[in-house]
Tab-separated table of C-alpha atoms in Angstrom:
chain	number	residue	atom	x	y	z
J	1	GLN	CA	32.697	-16.229	37.925
J	2	LYS	CA	30.094	-16.066	35.206
J	3	GLU	CA	29.226	-19.339	33.522
J	4	VAL	CA	27.885	-19.574	30.018
J	5	GLU	CA	26.730	-22.948	28.743
J	6	GLN	CA	26.070	-24.113	25.199
J	7	ASN	CA	25.447	-27.473	23.608
J	8	SER	CA	28.595	-28.257	21.626
J	9	GLY	CA	26.722	-29.958	18.783
J	10	PRO	CA	27.157	-30.539	15.984
J	11	LEU	CA	23.709	-29.307	15.108
J	12	SER	CA	22.953	-30.663	11.674
J	13	VAL	CA	20.214	-28.919	9.678
J	14	PRO	CA	19.125	-29.257	6.052
J	15	GLU	CA	19.524	-26.283	3.768
J	16	GLY	CA	16.535	-23.959	4.018
J	17	ALA	CA	15.538	-25.102	7.504
J	18	ILE	CA	15.678	-23.160	10.765
J	19	ALA	CA	18.660	-23.705	13.044
J	20	SER	CA	17.926	-23.093	16.726
J	21	LEU	CA	20.786	-22.573	19.161
J	22	ASN	CA	20.493	-22.114	22.916
J	23	CYS	CA	22.691	-20.564	25.578
J	24	THR	CA	22.159	-20.477	29.328
J	25	TYR	CA	23.974	-18.212	31.769
J	26	SER	CA	24.520	-18.250	35.496
J	27	ASP	CA	24.576	-14.563	36.439
J	28	ARG	CA	21.004	-13.384	36.955
J	29	GLY	CA	22.267	-9.797	36.814
J	30	SER	CA	23.479	-10.103	33.220
J	31	GLN	CA	21.803	-7.475	31.105
J	32	SER	CA	23.053	-7.996	27.582
J	33	PHE	CA	24.279	-10.755	25.351
J	34	PHE	CA	26.262	-11.245	22.186
J	35	TRP	CA	26.333	-13.894	19.501
J	36	TYR	CA	29.544	-14.434	17.577
J	37	ARG	CA	30.098	-16.627	14.529
J	38	GLN	CA	33.425	-18.387	14.082
J	39	TYR	CA	34.319	-20.163	10.876
J	40	SER	CA	36.862	-22.955	11.123
J	41	GLY	CA	40.345	-21.490	11.380
J	42	LYS	CA	39.038	-17.934	11.653
J	43	SER	CA	38.430	-15.518	14.505
J	44	PRO	CA	35.050	-14.769	16.119
J	45	GLU	CA	32.856	-12.275	14.281
J	46	LEU	CA	30.104	-10.331	16.040
J	47	ILE	CA	26.686	-11.001	14.503
J	48	MET	CA	24.061	-10.089	17.104
J	49	PHE	CA	23.592	-8.097	20.297
J	50	ILE	CA	20.490	-8.226	22.491
J	51	TYR	CA	19.725	-6.560	25.820
J	52	SER	CA	15.966	-6.647	26.291
J	53	ASN	CA	13.527	-9.488	26.726
J	54	GLY	CA	11.895	-10.675	23.558
J	55	ASP	CA	13.140	-10.991	20.011
J	56	LYS	CA	15.608	-9.042	17.932
J	57	GLU	CA	15.789	-9.684	14.220
J	58	ASP	CA	18.628	-8.928	11.813
J	59	GLY	CA	18.239	-10.411	8.361
J	60	ARG	CA	17.982	-14.176	8.681
J	61	PHE	CA	19.098	-14.090	12.325
J	62	THR	CA	16.779	-13.714	15.328
J	63	ALA	CA	18.045	-13.491	18.873
J	64	GLN	CA	15.615	-14.289	21.695
J	65	LEU	CA	16.186	-13.382	25.326
J	66	ASN	CA	14.367	-14.689	28.373
J	67	LYS	CA	15.926	-13.184	31.501
J	68	ALA	CA	13.554	-14.950	33.888
J	69	SER	CA	14.712	-18.330	32.598
J	70	GLN	CA	18.278	-17.126	32.026
J	71	TYR	CA	18.617	-18.237	28.464
J	72	VAL	CA	19.275	-16.599	25.158
J	73	SER	CA	18.774	-18.267	21.814
J	74	LEU	CA	19.712	-17.677	18.209
J	75	LEU	CA	17.558	-18.710	15.269
J	76	ILE	CA	18.963	-18.899	11.759
J	77	ARG	CA	16.168	-18.926	9.198
J	78	ASP	CA	16.577	-20.332	5.682
J	79	SER	CA	19.896	-21.882	6.688
J	80	GLN	CA	22.589	-21.894	4.008
J	81	PRO	CA	25.747	-24.002	3.720
J	82	SER	CA	27.665	-20.762	4.338
J	83	ASP	CA	26.102	-20.661	7.821
J	84	SER	CA	28.126	-23.737	8.769
J	85	ALA	CA	30.284	-22.469	11.622
J	86	THR	CA	30.582	-22.438	15.392
J	87	TYR	CA	28.299	-19.966	17.141
J	88	LEU	CA	29.535	-18.505	20.396
J	89	CYS	CA	27.323	-16.956	23.046
J	90	ALA	CA	29.021	-14.232	25.111
J	91	VAL	CA	28.028	-12.308	28.216
J	92	PRO	CA	29.719	-8.994	29.021
J	93	GLU	CA	30.663	-7.561	32.378
J	94	ALA	CA	28.118	-5.133	33.772
J	95	ALA	CA	29.256	-1.933	32.118
J	96	GLY	CA	31.771	-2.929	29.530
J	97	ASN	CA	32.719	-5.255	26.728
J	98	LYS	CA	34.804	-7.791	28.657
J	99	LEU	CA	33.213	-11.026	27.510
J	100	THR	CA	32.740	-14.473	29.024
J	101	PHE	CA	32.169	-16.982	26.250
J	102	GLY	CA	30.331	-20.250	26.119
J	103	GLY	CA	31.994	-23.227	24.493
J	104	GLY	CA	30.155	-22.694	21.230
J	105	THR	CA	27.701	-24.735	19.180
J	106	ARG	CA	28.919	-26.159	15.888
J	107	VAL	CA	26.316	-25.906	13.131
J	108	LEU	CA	26.436	-27.946	9.937
J	109	VAL	CA	24.067	-26.995	7.130
J	110	LYS	CA	23.741	-29.781	4.588
J	111	PRO	CA	22.757	-29.022	0.968
W	1	GLU	CA	38.491	1.278	9.161
W	2	ALA	CA	41.337	-1.182	9.647
W	3	GLY	CA	40.644	-4.104	11.933
W	4	VAL	CA	42.713	-5.571	14.736
W	5	ALA	CA	46.125	-6.635	13.459
W	6	GLN	CA	48.049	-9.544	14.934
W	7	SER	CA	51.335	-11.218	14.140
W	8	PRO	CA	52.605	-13.770	13.578
W	9	ARG	CA	49.730	-15.874	12.238
W	10	TYR	CA	51.408	-19.147	13.113
W	11	LYS	CA	54.220	-20.171	15.433
W	12	ILE	CA	55.726	-23.531	16.258
W	13	ILE	CA	58.139	-23.759	19.175
W	14	GLU	CA	59.598	-26.402	21.409
W	15	LYS	CA	58.537	-26.643	25.035
W	16	ARG	CA	60.530	-24.446	27.386
W	17	GLN	CA	61.210	-21.938	24.614
W	18	SER	CA	59.817	-18.421	24.690
W	19	VAL	CA	57.455	-16.742	22.245
W	20	ALA	CA	55.920	-13.311	21.803
W	21	PHE	CA	52.781	-12.159	20.033
W	22	TRP	CA	51.982	-8.664	18.861
W	23	CYS	CA	48.655	-6.865	18.519
W	24	ASN	CA	47.588	-3.508	17.119
W	25	PRO	CA	43.973	-2.646	18.009
W	26	ILE	CA	41.411	-0.745	16.003
W	27	SER	CA	42.317	2.932	15.969
W	28	GLY	CA	40.722	4.767	18.873
W	29	HIS	CA	39.846	1.659	20.858
W	30	ALA	CA	41.008	2.216	24.412
W	31	THR	CA	40.365	-1.324	25.615
W	32	LEU	CA	42.442	-4.284	24.501
W	33	TYR	CA	42.017	-7.947	25.415
W	34	TRP	CA	44.076	-11.083	24.993
W	35	TYR	CA	42.109	-14.316	24.836
W	36	GLN	CA	43.305	-17.906	24.658
W	37	GLN	CA	41.215	-20.342	22.629
W	38	ILE	CA	41.989	-24.020	22.951
W	39	LEU	CA	40.662	-26.220	20.146
W	40	GLY	CA	36.984	-27.008	20.666
W	41	GLN	CA	36.490	-24.422	23.414
W	42	GLY	CA	35.330	-20.842	23.614
W	43	PRO	CA	37.835	-18.015	24.054
W	44	LYS	CA	39.067	-17.467	27.606
W	45	LEU	CA	40.155	-14.023	28.743
W	46	LEU	CA	43.779	-13.767	29.790
W	47	ILE	CA	44.171	-10.039	30.326
W	48	GLN	CA	42.345	-6.759	29.735
W	49	PHE	CA	43.980	-3.360	29.291
W	50	GLN	CA	42.321	0.034	29.500
W	51	ASN	CA	44.695	2.388	27.690
W	52	ASN	CA	48.059	1.274	29.099
W	53	GLY	CA	46.760	0.044	32.463
W	54	VAL	CA	45.809	-3.515	33.400
W	55	VAL	CA	42.128	-3.875	34.341
W	56	ASP	CA	41.929	-7.640	34.779
W	57	ASP	CA	44.700	-10.219	34.695
W	58	SER	CA	43.113	-12.671	37.120
W	59	GLN	CA	43.285	-15.556	34.634
W	60	LEU	CA	46.781	-14.870	33.346
W	61	PRO	CA	49.287	-17.548	34.442
W	62	LYS	CA	51.746	-15.004	35.700
W	63	ASP	CA	54.532	-17.485	36.329
W	64	ARG	CA	54.992	-17.850	32.570
W	65	PHE	CA	52.796	-15.307	30.802
W	66	SER	CA	53.351	-11.570	30.670
W	67	ALA	CA	51.757	-8.781	28.688
W	68	GLU	CA	52.268	-5.110	28.219
W	69	ARG	CA	50.660	-2.256	26.393
W	70	LEU	CA	53.134	0.568	26.302
W	71	LYS	CA	51.776	3.949	25.152
W	72	GLY	CA	48.236	2.582	25.243
W	73	VAL	CA	48.181	1.299	21.663
W	74	ASP	CA	50.117	-1.836	20.617
W	75	SER	CA	50.383	-4.774	22.946
W	76	THR	CA	52.627	-7.805	23.274
W	77	LEU	CA	51.914	-11.097	25.003
W	78	LYS	CA	54.853	-13.277	25.980
W	79	ILE	CA	55.114	-16.851	27.142
W	80	GLN	CA	58.308	-18.003	28.815
W	81	PRO	CA	58.846	-20.911	29.153
W	82	ALA	CA	56.170	-22.504	26.999
W	83	LYS	CA	54.443	-25.751	27.931
W	84	LEU	CA	52.659	-28.239	25.715
W	85	GLU	CA	49.295	-27.148	27.143
W	86	ASP	CA	49.905	-23.614	25.847
W	87	SER	CA	49.119	-24.833	22.339
W	88	ALA	CA	46.138	-22.720	21.358
W	89	VAL	CA	45.040	-19.742	19.303
W	90	TYR	CA	45.825	-16.422	20.967
W	91	LEU	CA	43.260	-13.831	20.039
W	92	CYS	CA	43.603	-10.119	20.501
W	93	ALA	CA	40.445	-8.021	20.613
W	94	SER	CA	39.669	-4.371	21.143
W	95	SER	CA	36.616	-2.365	22.096
W	96	SER	CA	35.380	1.175	22.502
W	97	ASP	CA	32.816	2.740	24.802
W	98	ARG	CA	31.026	3.998	21.682
W	99	VAL	CA	30.404	0.570	20.153
W	100	ARG	CA	28.905	-2.601	21.577
W	101	GLY	CA	31.040	-5.684	21.582
W	102	ALA	CA	34.656	-6.601	21.119
W	103	PHE	CA	36.331	-7.023	17.733
W	104	PHE	CA	38.879	-9.718	17.130
W	105	GLY	CA	42.068	-10.004	15.152
W	106	GLN	CA	42.910	-13.065	13.077
W	107	GLY	CA	44.726	-14.694	15.959
W	108	THR	CA	48.066	-16.436	16.343
W	109	ARG	CA	48.021	-20.223	16.265
W	110	LEU	CA	50.705	-21.500	18.632
W	111	THR	CA	51.878	-25.085	18.566
W	112	VAL	CA	54.229	-26.216	21.313
W	113	VAL	CA	56.037	-29.482	20.547
């Protein structure tokens, strides 16, 4: 059984700052990773996918993967109040999209 | 492209009653998932369908939960009888081999009283 661990937060950051979220996983064979954003009362929304070591940037979001240390992180640059949400890390099965989720990190961006 | 459709959005039932949820996946998505999300936790997979066949139901409490996906499109998830601990959001998601990731519907918030 895969395990995916996240700090539940809340992670409080001032507007304009960088929010840094971490996720660790147990299965050394995991090859790819997803980040989902979930606003309160809403369903998870896919925001990032990463499968190779290093950084992947998409707008204000950067995903970082370190397979040797078995962690993946998400950076949110120039944080906005609209970024306040829970961010879920997810690890898929080897060849598909069946996902094991972490518990999520709640982010609060204060104006 | 229409997203994943779920109904109802909310349901309140008494314990020991039965309830059913419906899901229509994104057109062309062969894989359909039902997840349970308890408040403050991440989604937990209950069952995965590939077309109309079950791929993984290892975490489905089969004594009270059942699911089907007739004709490989729509799916229903049923709970009978419901327990208080079944109070959660039930999320349906679908995926395709052509696209990375799974895409979620709005969910059904179930409250068992």
